[in-house]
């Protein structure tokens, strides 16, 4: 197993009665993209900011790059070595893209060439544009650039795509995928299922201050995602009734599609044979479960676009 | 080093903000122009307006006596006065009031009594000056102890003189307004002219030349007082309104948080901001002085003391601004609270109106306001060139600067809760 970059053990953060983080333990491994997936108020930012050494913890331990976040001398070392995109990142409005990135860079003993970072994030056209004139997606990219400029080993990205339109979101995803190629360790938080599934090597599902499960998207899906589903588009009650006689898990969805859950390849072929026998000439799709199904299974809820539990 | 980076960044950010520039530089400039123009007449010279009513007529032909005319000539040649004659038959104060109009400025009337020439020709130092004048206490704080001594001595001498010639009337009478900030100056110039006149007539040798006397007498106008006053007031608003608002804004938008995640320390952040405020305030001072020079023909020369004072004032008001923003969450509240503190302070600290003409309870309040000491100190440093008047004020400002910068640093949060 690779080296731990972040090690958290029984971490608790309490605000009065509220357990914002309720005894979580996990590791982040070197070179991976690790995602915290959870709804609003789950405790994502709280955890991340404890690791960034800007929030004190209530109990438990947290180590970043081998340093203890509660020791003052260690905090200095951690701050030198991490890059951060805070939630709702903002920079100085009247400064340009270049000036803002350089400002963050100058806070470190040494930093990457600003022009190179700008190029890496494809911000060359906007180099001398004032921050206030940028679109949301471009602002996020400046934020990622600022997180990268000190050439950190570990990068925290707190909800990097929240509030972005789908195009801008995909652009940021490309940037994050690129970070992994550069050998960085990335700790990402999100409430977008697709984001976690697409980008993360491992996902921790966090809800109400507790981590429900941790694993690679594939592991989680195969363990919790449930069965694949065969969808017979535009089927009808008659067909559903017919299939129900032979198979247990048949349902009709709102669009009038017949859904049949299948356990394995054998079952798939049996269903297909049945369909051929009764000469059903409909489109047939196979649906694989996603992280969303995992989330639903584990928490009993979905997350809306805005990040609320539903 | 990092403090310098922060200094550069926040200064640049401010310089590029139009509203920032307006409130920190343009607004005080406009205010100086407005105040300066109302109280001195734009483009007017820095001469003191003086009304002269001459009662000294030759008994022979009924014309004004030669010596009284020569005396007026001498006053004129000091270039310190803009002289307006009041005909002998008029009521002097009413006449002057009419000429001055409602906003016309201070009333200063010199009356040359009948017998002025006669007294002089008697070959004695009998020209006596009577002063309807009770501003000496009011002016006292502005004088150095030496000046005070001299004034007191002069007054005693005049009194003794008066006593030695019990029946004689004063041949020169000067009427001054107690609220007139330039009263003492006007009085001393008139006195020195009269003295020089006396000496010359009795043929005394090696007396200080009249012209030199007038040169050493610095001339002040209302604009002089507004330059340090308005400058001080806006150094105050730059800290209490502008810095409070921007810091609150930085805090709300997570800019301070973003910086706190880097190796930047809170101390460097604070130093950077204070430096930026200091530069802004020096810039403001420079512009105000230049403006006084160009528009009002007033030369205020800032010395080392003024610069040190501006530095201390910048620290003090930055400290107050940071302290305020430590307790305020949103930007609207920040500027509302900043305004609510800054504007009353501006008017209660004698910035625009001399404290001496304010009711005593206002004077008592002013003692509790940091701006009072800052603007008093700045007036002494920039206008009166009176170091002794600066030190105490400067010491108070320095202590407050330390106190507020400490509180400000304590309440500036470099960590979330
Ligand atoms: N300073 C604070 N004081 C009191 N409660 C807090 C504080 N900060 C966070 N909380 C509470 O702790 C819980 C976790 O908040 P946190 O910001 O970590 O959530 P999150 O997962 O980042 O959610 P989001 O998607 O909204 O960013 C929330 O219920 C929040 O209200
Ligand atoms: Mg959050």
mmCIF file with all atom_site columns, N, CA and C in Angstrom, chain A residues 13 15 49 52-56 79 84 86 89-95 99 103-104 106-108 146-147, chain B residues 2 5-6 9-10 12-13 16-17 249-250 253-255 257-264 414-417:
data_model
loop_
_atom_site.group_PDB
_atom_site.id
_atom_site.type_symbol
_atom_site.label_atom_id
_atom_site.label_alt_id
_atom_site.label_comp_id
_atom_site.label_asym_id
_atom_site.label_entity_id
_atom_site.label_seq_id
_atom_site.pdbx_PDB_ins_code
_atom_site.Cartn_x
_atom_site.Cartn_y
_atom_site.Cartn_z
_atom_site.occupancy
_atom_site.B_iso_or_equiv
_atom_site.pdbx_formal_charge
_atom_site.auth_seq_id
_atom_site.auth_comp_id
_atom_site.auth_asym_id
_atom_site.auth_atom_id
_atom_site.pdbx_PDB_model_num
ATOM 1   N N  . UNK A 1 13  ? -15.222 17.258 15.708  1.00 0.00 ? 13  UNK A N  1
ATOM 2   C CA . UNK A 1 13  ? -15.338 18.718 15.812  1.00 0.00 ? 13  UNK A CA 1
ATOM 3   C C  . UNK A 1 13  ? -16.756 19.024 16.255  1.00 0.00 ? 13  UNK A C  1
ATOM 4   N N  . UNK A 1 15  ? -19.587 21.820 17.662  1.00 0.00 ? 15  UNK A N  1
ATOM 5   C CA . UNK A 1 15  ? -20.009 23.218 17.864  1.00 0.00 ? 15  UNK A CA 1
ATOM 6   C C  . UNK A 1 15  ? -21.194 23.177 18.814  1.00 0.00 ? 15  UNK A C  1
ATOM 7   N N  . UNK A 1 49  ? -10.725 21.983 6.592   1.00 0.00 ? 49  UNK A N  1
ATOM 8   C CA . UNK A 1 49  ? -10.073 23.139 7.207   1.00 0.00 ? 49  UNK A CA 1
ATOM 9   C C  . UNK A 1 49  ? -9.292  22.754 8.465   1.00 0.00 ? 49  UNK A C  1
ATOM 10  N N  . UNK A 1 52  ? -6.142  21.774 6.960   1.00 0.00 ? 52  UNK A N  1
ATOM 11  C CA . UNK A 1 52  ? -5.385  22.942 6.470   1.00 0.00 ? 52  UNK A CA 1
ATOM 12  C C  . UNK A 1 52  ? -4.861  23.784 7.633   1.00 0.00 ? 52  UNK A C  1
ATOM 13  N N  . UNK A 1 53  ? -5.117  23.338 8.849   1.00 0.00 ? 53  UNK A N  1
ATOM 14  C CA . UNK A 1 53  ? -4.650  24.009 10.065  1.00 0.00 ? 53  UNK A CA 1
ATOM 15  C C  . UNK A 1 53  ? -5.284  25.376 10.281  1.00 0.00 ? 53  UNK A C  1
ATOM 16  N N  . UNK A 1 54  ? -6.504  25.588 9.769   1.00 0.00 ? 54  UNK A N  1
ATOM 17  C CA . UNK A 1 54  ? -7.140  26.873 10.069  1.00 0.00 ? 54  UNK A CA 1
ATOM 18  C C  . UNK A 1 54  ? -8.383  26.695 10.931  1.00 0.00 ? 54  UNK A C  1
ATOM 19  N N  . UNK A 1 55  ? -8.623  25.464 11.418  1.00 0.00 ? 55  UNK A N  1
ATOM 20  C CA . UNK A 1 55  ? -9.664  25.268 12.431  1.00 0.00 ? 55  UNK A CA 1
ATOM 21  C C  . UNK A 1 55  ? -9.119  24.322 13.475  1.00 0.00 ? 55  UNK A C  1
ATOM 22  N N  . UNK A 1 56  ? -9.361  24.621 14.723  1.00 0.00 ? 56  UNK A N  1
ATOM 23  C CA . UNK A 1 56  ? -8.921  23.682 15.751  1.00 0.00 ? 56  UNK A CA 1
ATOM 24  C C  . UNK A 1 56  ? -9.857  22.467 15.809  1.00 0.00 ? 56  UNK A C  1
ATOM 25  N N  . UNK A 1 79  ? 1.710   24.200 6.199   1.00 0.00 ? 79  UNK A N  1
ATOM 26  C CA . UNK A 1 79  ? 1.293   25.311 5.342   1.00 0.00 ? 79  UNK A CA 1
ATOM 27  C C  . UNK A 1 79  ? 2.234   25.516 4.159   1.00 0.00 ? 79  UNK A C  1
ATOM 28  N N  . UNK A 1 84  ? -4.329  25.075 -1.621  1.00 0.00 ? 84  UNK A N  1
ATOM 29  C CA . UNK A 1 84  ? -5.737  25.015 -1.250  1.00 0.00 ? 84  UNK A CA 1
ATOM 30  C C  . UNK A 1 84  ? -6.615  25.834 -2.194  1.00 0.00 ? 84  UNK A C  1
ATOM 31  N N  . UNK A 1 86  ? -10.136 27.110 -1.468  1.00 0.00 ? 86  UNK A N  1
ATOM 32  C CA . UNK A 1 86  ? -11.202 27.089 -0.465  1.00 0.00 ? 86  UNK A CA 1
ATOM 33  C C  . UNK A 1 86  ? -12.580 27.082 -1.132  1.00 0.00 ? 86  UNK A C  1
ATOM 34  N N  . UNK A 1 89  ? -14.056 30.305 -3.468  1.00 0.00 ? 89  UNK A N  1
ATOM 35  C CA . UNK A 1 89  ? -12.792 31.035 -3.596  1.00 0.00 ? 89  UNK A CA 1
ATOM 36  C C  . UNK A 1 89  ? -13.003 32.457 -4.125  1.00 0.00 ? 89  UNK A C  1
ATOM 37  N N  . UNK A 1 90  ? -12.281 33.385 -3.540  1.00 0.00 ? 90  UNK A N  1
ATOM 38  C CA . UNK A 1 90  ? -12.297 34.771 -4.008  1.00 0.00 ? 90  UNK A CA 1
ATOM 39  C C  . UNK A 1 90  ? -10.887 35.332 -3.981  1.00 0.00 ? 90  UNK A C  1
ATOM 40  N N  . UNK A 1 91  ? -10.627 36.271 -4.876  1.00 0.00 ? 91  UNK A N  1
ATOM 41  C CA . UNK A 1 91  ? -9.323  36.928 -4.870  1.00 0.00 ? 91  UNK A CA 1
ATOM 42  C C  . UNK A 1 91  ? -9.558  38.429 -4.855  1.00 0.00 ? 91  UNK A C  1
ATOM 43  N N  . UNK A 1 92  ? -8.485  39.205 -4.918  1.00 0.00 ? 92  UNK A N  1
ATOM 44  C CA . UNK A 1 92  ? -8.626  40.659 -4.918  1.00 0.00 ? 92  UNK A CA 1
ATOM 45  C C  . UNK A 1 92  ? -9.204  41.106 -6.265  1.00 0.00 ? 92  UNK A C  1
ATOM 46  N N  . UNK A 1 93  ? -10.350 41.759 -6.193  1.00 0.00 ? 93  UNK A N  1
ATOM 47  C CA . UNK A 1 93  ? -11.130 42.113 -7.378  1.00 0.00 ? 93  UNK A CA 1
ATOM 48  C C  . UNK A 1 93  ? -10.386 42.927 -8.420  1.00 0.00 ? 93  UNK A C  1
ATOM 49  N N  . UNK A 1 94  ? -9.604  43.900 -7.920  1.00 0.00 ? 94  UNK A N  1
ATOM 50  C CA . UNK A 1 94  ? -8.996  44.847 -8.853  1.00 0.00 ? 94  UNK A CA 1
ATOM 51  C C  . UNK A 1 94  ? -7.635  44.374 -9.345  1.00 0.00 ? 94  UNK A C  1
ATOM 52  N N  . UNK A 1 95  ? -7.163  43.269 -8.806  1.00 0.00 ? 95  UNK A N  1
ATOM 53  C CA . UNK A 1 95  ? -5.891  42.741 -9.291  1.00 0.00 ? 95  UNK A CA 1
ATOM 54  C C  . UNK A 1 95  ? -6.170  41.801 -10.459 1.00 0.00 ? 95  UNK A C  1
ATOM 55  N N  . UNK A 1 99  ? -1.548  38.925 -11.242 1.00 0.00 ? 99  UNK A N  1
ATOM 56  C CA . UNK A 1 99  ? -1.179  39.526 -9.959  1.00 0.00 ? 99  UNK A CA 1
ATOM 57  C C  . UNK A 1 99  ? -1.712  38.712 -8.778  1.00 0.00 ? 99  UNK A C  1
ATOM 58  N N  . UNK A 1 103 ? 0.522   36.934 -6.083  1.00 0.00 ? 103 UNK A N  1
ATOM 59  C CA . UNK A 1 103 ? 0.374   37.306 -4.668  1.00 0.00 ? 103 UNK A CA 1
ATOM 60  C C  . UNK A 1 103 ? 0.432   36.060 -3.791  1.00 0.00 ? 103 UNK A C  1
ATOM 61  N N  . UNK A 1 104 ? -0.332  35.036 -4.176  1.00 0.00 ? 104 UNK A N  1
ATOM 62  C CA . UNK A 1 104 ? -0.301  33.800 -3.387  1.00 0.00 ? 104 UNK A CA 1
ATOM 63  C C  . UNK A 1 104 ? 1.090   33.167 -3.490  1.00 0.00 ? 104 UNK A C  1
ATOM 64  N N  . UNK A 1 106 ? 3.940   34.540 -3.872  1.00 0.00 ? 106 UNK A N  1
ATOM 65  C CA . UNK A 1 106 ? 4.938   35.275 -3.083  1.00 0.00 ? 106 UNK A CA 1
ATOM 66  C C  . UNK A 1 106 ? 4.851   34.993 -1.587  1.00 0.00 ? 106 UNK A C  1
ATOM 67  N N  . UNK A 1 107 ? 3.800   34.334 -1.169  1.00 0.00 ? 107 UNK A N  1
ATOM 68  C CA . UNK A 1 107 ? 3.688   33.989 0.246   1.00 0.00 ? 107 UNK A CA 1
ATOM 69  C C  . UNK A 1 107 ? 4.588   32.802 0.601   1.00 0.00 ? 107 UNK A C  1
ATOM 70  N N  . UNK A 1 108 ? 5.131   32.155 -0.428  1.00 0.00 ? 108 UNK A N  1
ATOM 71  C CA . UNK A 1 108 ? 5.976   30.979 -0.191  1.00 0.00 ? 108 UNK A CA 1
ATOM 72  C C  . UNK A 1 108 ? 7.431   31.318 -0.498  1.00 0.00 ? 108 UNK A C  1
ATOM 73  N N  . UNK A 1 146 ? -3.862  29.283 -8.090  1.00 0.00 ? 146 UNK A N  1
ATOM 74  C CA . UNK A 1 146 ? -3.275  29.766 -6.840  1.00 0.00 ? 146 UNK A CA 1
ATOM 75  C C  . UNK A 1 146 ? -2.944  28.594 -5.918  1.00 0.00 ? 146 UNK A C  1
ATOM 76  N N  . UNK A 1 147 ? -3.766  27.540 -5.988  1.00 0.00 ? 147 UNK A N  1
ATOM 77  C CA . UNK A 1 147 ? -3.497  26.359 -5.162  1.00 0.00 ? 147 UNK A CA 1
ATOM 78  C C  . UNK A 1 147 ? -2.251  25.624 -5.644  1.00 0.00 ? 147 UNK A C  1
ATOM 79  N N  . UNK B 2 2   ? 7.093   39.706 3.217   1.00 0.00 ? 2   UNK B N  1
ATOM 80  C CA . UNK B 2 2   ? 5.704   39.367 2.872   1.00 0.00 ? 2   UNK B CA 1
ATOM 81  C C  . UNK B 2 2   ? 4.776   40.533 3.183   1.00 0.00 ? 2   UNK B C  1
ATOM 82  N N  . UNK B 2 5   ? 4.796   42.639 0.238   1.00 0.00 ? 5   UNK B N  1
ATOM 83  C CA . UNK B 2 5   ? 3.959   42.080 -0.836  1.00 0.00 ? 5   UNK B CA 1
ATOM 84  C C  . UNK B 2 5   ? 2.489   42.397 -0.581  1.00 0.00 ? 5   UNK B C  1
ATOM 85  N N  . UNK B 2 6   ? 2.079   42.213 0.681   1.00 0.00 ? 6   UNK B N  1
ATOM 86  C CA . UNK B 2 6   ? 0.690   42.521 1.039   1.00 0.00 ? 6   UNK B CA 1
ATOM 87  C C  . UNK B 2 6   ? 0.428   44.012 0.836   1.00 0.00 ? 6   UNK B C  1
ATOM 88  N N  . UNK B 2 9   ? -0.036  44.715 -2.791  1.00 0.00 ? 9   UNK B N  1
ATOM 89  C CA . UNK B 2 9   ? -1.286  44.172 -3.332  1.00 0.00 ? 9   UNK B CA 1
ATOM 90  C C  . UNK B 2 9   ? -2.493  44.975 -2.873  1.00 0.00 ? 9   UNK B C  1
ATOM 91  N N  . UNK B 2 10  ? -2.577  45.249 -1.564  1.00 0.00 ? 10  UNK B N  1
ATOM 92  C CA . UNK B 2 10  ? -3.777  45.965 -1.112  1.00 0.00 ? 10  UNK B CA 1
ATOM 93  C C  . UNK B 2 10  ? -3.773  47.416 -1.600  1.00 0.00 ? 10  UNK B C  1
ATOM 94  N N  . UNK B 2 12  ? -2.482  48.479 -4.478  1.00 0.00 ? 12  UNK B N  1
ATOM 95  C CA . UNK B 2 12  ? -2.884  48.426 -5.883  1.00 0.00 ? 12  UNK B CA 1
ATOM 96  C C  . UNK B 2 12  ? -4.382  48.224 -6.000  1.00 0.00 ? 12  UNK B C  1
ATOM 97  N N  . UNK B 2 13  ? -4.879  47.297 -5.202  1.00 0.00 ? 13  UNK B N  1
ATOM 98  C CA . UNK B 2 13  ? -6.307  47.001 -5.232  1.00 0.00 ? 13  UNK B CA 1
ATOM 99  C C  . UNK B 2 13  ? -7.117  48.250 -4.900  1.00 0.00 ? 13  UNK B C  1
ATOM 100 N N  . UNK B 2 16  ? -6.962  51.083 -7.664  1.00 0.00 ? 16  UNK B N  1
ATOM 101 C CA . UNK B 2 16  ? -7.754  50.825 -8.869  1.00 0.00 ? 16  UNK B CA 1
ATOM 102 C C  . UNK B 2 16  ? -9.250  50.895 -8.593  1.00 0.00 ? 16  UNK B C  1
ATOM 103 N N  . UNK B 2 17  ? -9.604  51.189 -7.349  1.00 0.00 ? 17  UNK B N  1
ATOM 104 C CA . UNK B 2 17  ? -11.027 51.257 -7.050  1.00 0.00 ? 17  UNK B CA 1
ATOM 105 C C  . UNK B 2 17  ? -11.471 52.708 -7.064  1.00 0.00 ? 17  UNK B C  1
ATOM 106 N N  . UNK B 2 249 ? -14.971 43.277 4.122   1.00 0.00 ? 249 UNK B N  1
ATOM 107 C CA . UNK B 2 249 ? -15.214 42.688 2.804   1.00 0.00 ? 249 UNK B CA 1
ATOM 108 C C  . UNK B 2 249 ? -14.226 41.539 2.535   1.00 0.00 ? 249 UNK B C  1
ATOM 109 N N  . UNK B 2 250 ? -12.966 41.773 2.814   1.00 0.00 ? 250 UNK B N  1
ATOM 110 C CA . UNK B 2 250 ? -11.954 40.715 2.634   1.00 0.00 ? 250 UNK B CA 1
ATOM 111 C C  . UNK B 2 250 ? -12.296 39.495 3.480   1.00 0.00 ? 250 UNK B C  1
ATOM 112 N N  . UNK B 2 253 ? -15.495 37.696 2.077   1.00 0.00 ? 253 UNK B N  1
ATOM 113 C CA . UNK B 2 253 ? -15.287 36.992 0.824   1.00 0.00 ? 253 UNK B CA 1
ATOM 114 C C  . UNK B 2 253 ? -14.205 35.930 0.925   1.00 0.00 ? 253 UNK B C  1
ATOM 115 N N  . UNK B 2 254 ? -13.675 35.731 2.103   1.00 0.00 ? 254 UNK B N  1
ATOM 116 C CA . UNK B 2 254 ? -12.732 34.633 2.292   1.00 0.00 ? 254 UNK B CA 1
ATOM 117 C C  . UNK B 2 254 ? -11.321 34.943 1.824   1.00 0.00 ? 254 UNK B C  1
ATOM 118 N N  . UNK B 2 255 ? -11.036 36.225 1.555   1.00 0.00 ? 255 UNK B N  1
ATOM 119 C CA . UNK B 2 255 ? -9.692  36.564 1.081   1.00 0.00 ? 255 UNK B CA 1
ATOM 120 C C  . UNK B 2 255 ? -8.678  36.438 2.226   1.00 0.00 ? 255 UNK B C  1
ATOM 121 N N  . UNK B 2 257 ? -9.059  34.426 4.739   1.00 0.00 ? 257 UNK B N  1
ATOM 122 C CA . UNK B 2 257 ? -8.909  32.986 4.953   1.00 0.00 ? 257 UNK B CA 1
ATOM 123 C C  . UNK B 2 257 ? -7.933  32.401 3.943   1.00 0.00 ? 257 UNK B C  1
ATOM 124 N N  . UNK B 2 258 ? -8.083  32.797 2.683   1.00 0.00 ? 258 UNK B N  1
ATOM 125 C CA . UNK B 2 258 ? -7.208  32.255 1.648   1.00 0.00 ? 258 UNK B CA 1
ATOM 126 C C  . UNK B 2 258 ? -5.743  32.543 1.972   1.00 0.00 ? 258 UNK B C  1
ATOM 127 N N  . UNK B 2 259 ? -5.489  33.752 2.454   1.00 0.00 ? 259 UNK B N  1
ATOM 128 C CA . UNK B 2 259 ? -4.104  34.111 2.783   1.00 0.00 ? 259 UNK B CA 1
ATOM 129 C C  . UNK B 2 259 ? -3.630  33.402 4.046   1.00 0.00 ? 259 UNK B C  1
ATOM 130 N N  . UNK B 2 260 ? -4.567  33.167 4.962   1.00 0.00 ? 260 UNK B N  1
ATOM 131 C CA . UNK B 2 260 ? -4.159  32.551 6.228   1.00 0.00 ? 260 UNK B CA 1
ATOM 132 C C  . UNK B 2 260 ? -3.736  31.093 6.036   1.00 0.00 ? 260 UNK B C  1
ATOM 133 N N  . UNK B 2 261 ? -4.134  30.486 4.917   1.00 0.00 ? 261 UNK B N  1
ATOM 134 C CA . UNK B 2 261 ? -3.734  29.094 4.659   1.00 0.00 ? 261 UNK B CA 1
ATOM 135 C C  . UNK B 2 261 ? -2.286  29.034 4.155   1.00 0.00 ? 261 UNK B C  1
ATOM 136 N N  . UNK B 2 262 ? -1.784  30.152 3.662   1.00 0.00 ? 262 UNK B N  1
ATOM 137 C CA . UNK B 2 262 ? -0.391  30.186 3.192   1.00 0.00 ? 262 UNK B CA 1
ATOM 138 C C  . UNK B 2 262 ? 0.522   30.429 4.403   1.00 0.00 ? 262 UNK B C  1
ATOM 139 N N  . UNK B 2 263 ? 1.825   30.407 4.206   1.00 0.00 ? 263 UNK B N  1
ATOM 140 C CA . UNK B 2 263 ? 2.721   30.697 5.340   1.00 0.00 ? 263 UNK B CA 1
ATOM 141 C C  . UNK B 2 263 ? 2.678   32.151 5.830   1.00 0.00 ? 263 UNK B C  1
ATOM 142 N N  . UNK B 2 264 ? 1.891   32.997 5.217   1.00 0.00 ? 264 UNK B N  1
ATOM 143 C CA . UNK B 2 264 ? 1.790   34.391 5.677   1.00 0.00 ? 264 UNK B CA 1
ATOM 144 C C  . UNK B 2 264 ? 1.344   34.429 7.138   1.00 0.00 ? 264 UNK B C  1
ATOM 145 N N  . UNK B 2 414 ? -7.186  34.782 12.426  1.00 0.00 ? 414 UNK B N  1
ATOM 146 C CA . UNK B 2 414 ? -6.330  34.103 11.463  1.00 0.00 ? 414 UNK B CA 1
ATOM 147 C C  . UNK B 2 414 ? -6.691  32.632 11.421  1.00 0.00 ? 414 UNK B C  1
ATOM 148 N N  . UNK B 2 415 ? -7.713  32.271 12.177  1.00 0.00 ? 415 UNK B N  1
ATOM 149 C CA . UNK B 2 415 ? -8.166  30.887 12.274  1.00 0.00 ? 415 UNK B CA 1
ATOM 150 C C  . UNK B 2 415 ? -9.671  30.918 12.412  1.00 0.00 ? 415 UNK B C  1
ATOM 151 N N  . UNK B 2 416 ? -10.342 29.926 11.840  1.00 0.00 ? 416 UNK B N  1
ATOM 152 C CA . UNK B 2 416 ? -11.788 29.829 12.024  1.00 0.00 ? 416 UNK B CA 1
ATOM 153 C C  . UNK B 2 416 ? -12.065 29.356 13.446  1.00 0.00 ? 416 UNK B C  1
ATOM 154 N N  . UNK B 2 417 ? -13.365 29.352 13.773  1.00 0.00 ? 417 UNK B N  1
ATOM 155 C CA . UNK B 2 417 ? -13.714 28.875 15.125  1.00 0.00 ? 417 UNK B CA 1
ATOM 156 C C  . UNK B 2 417 ? -13.730 27.352 15.161  1.00 0.00 ? 417 UNK B C  1
#
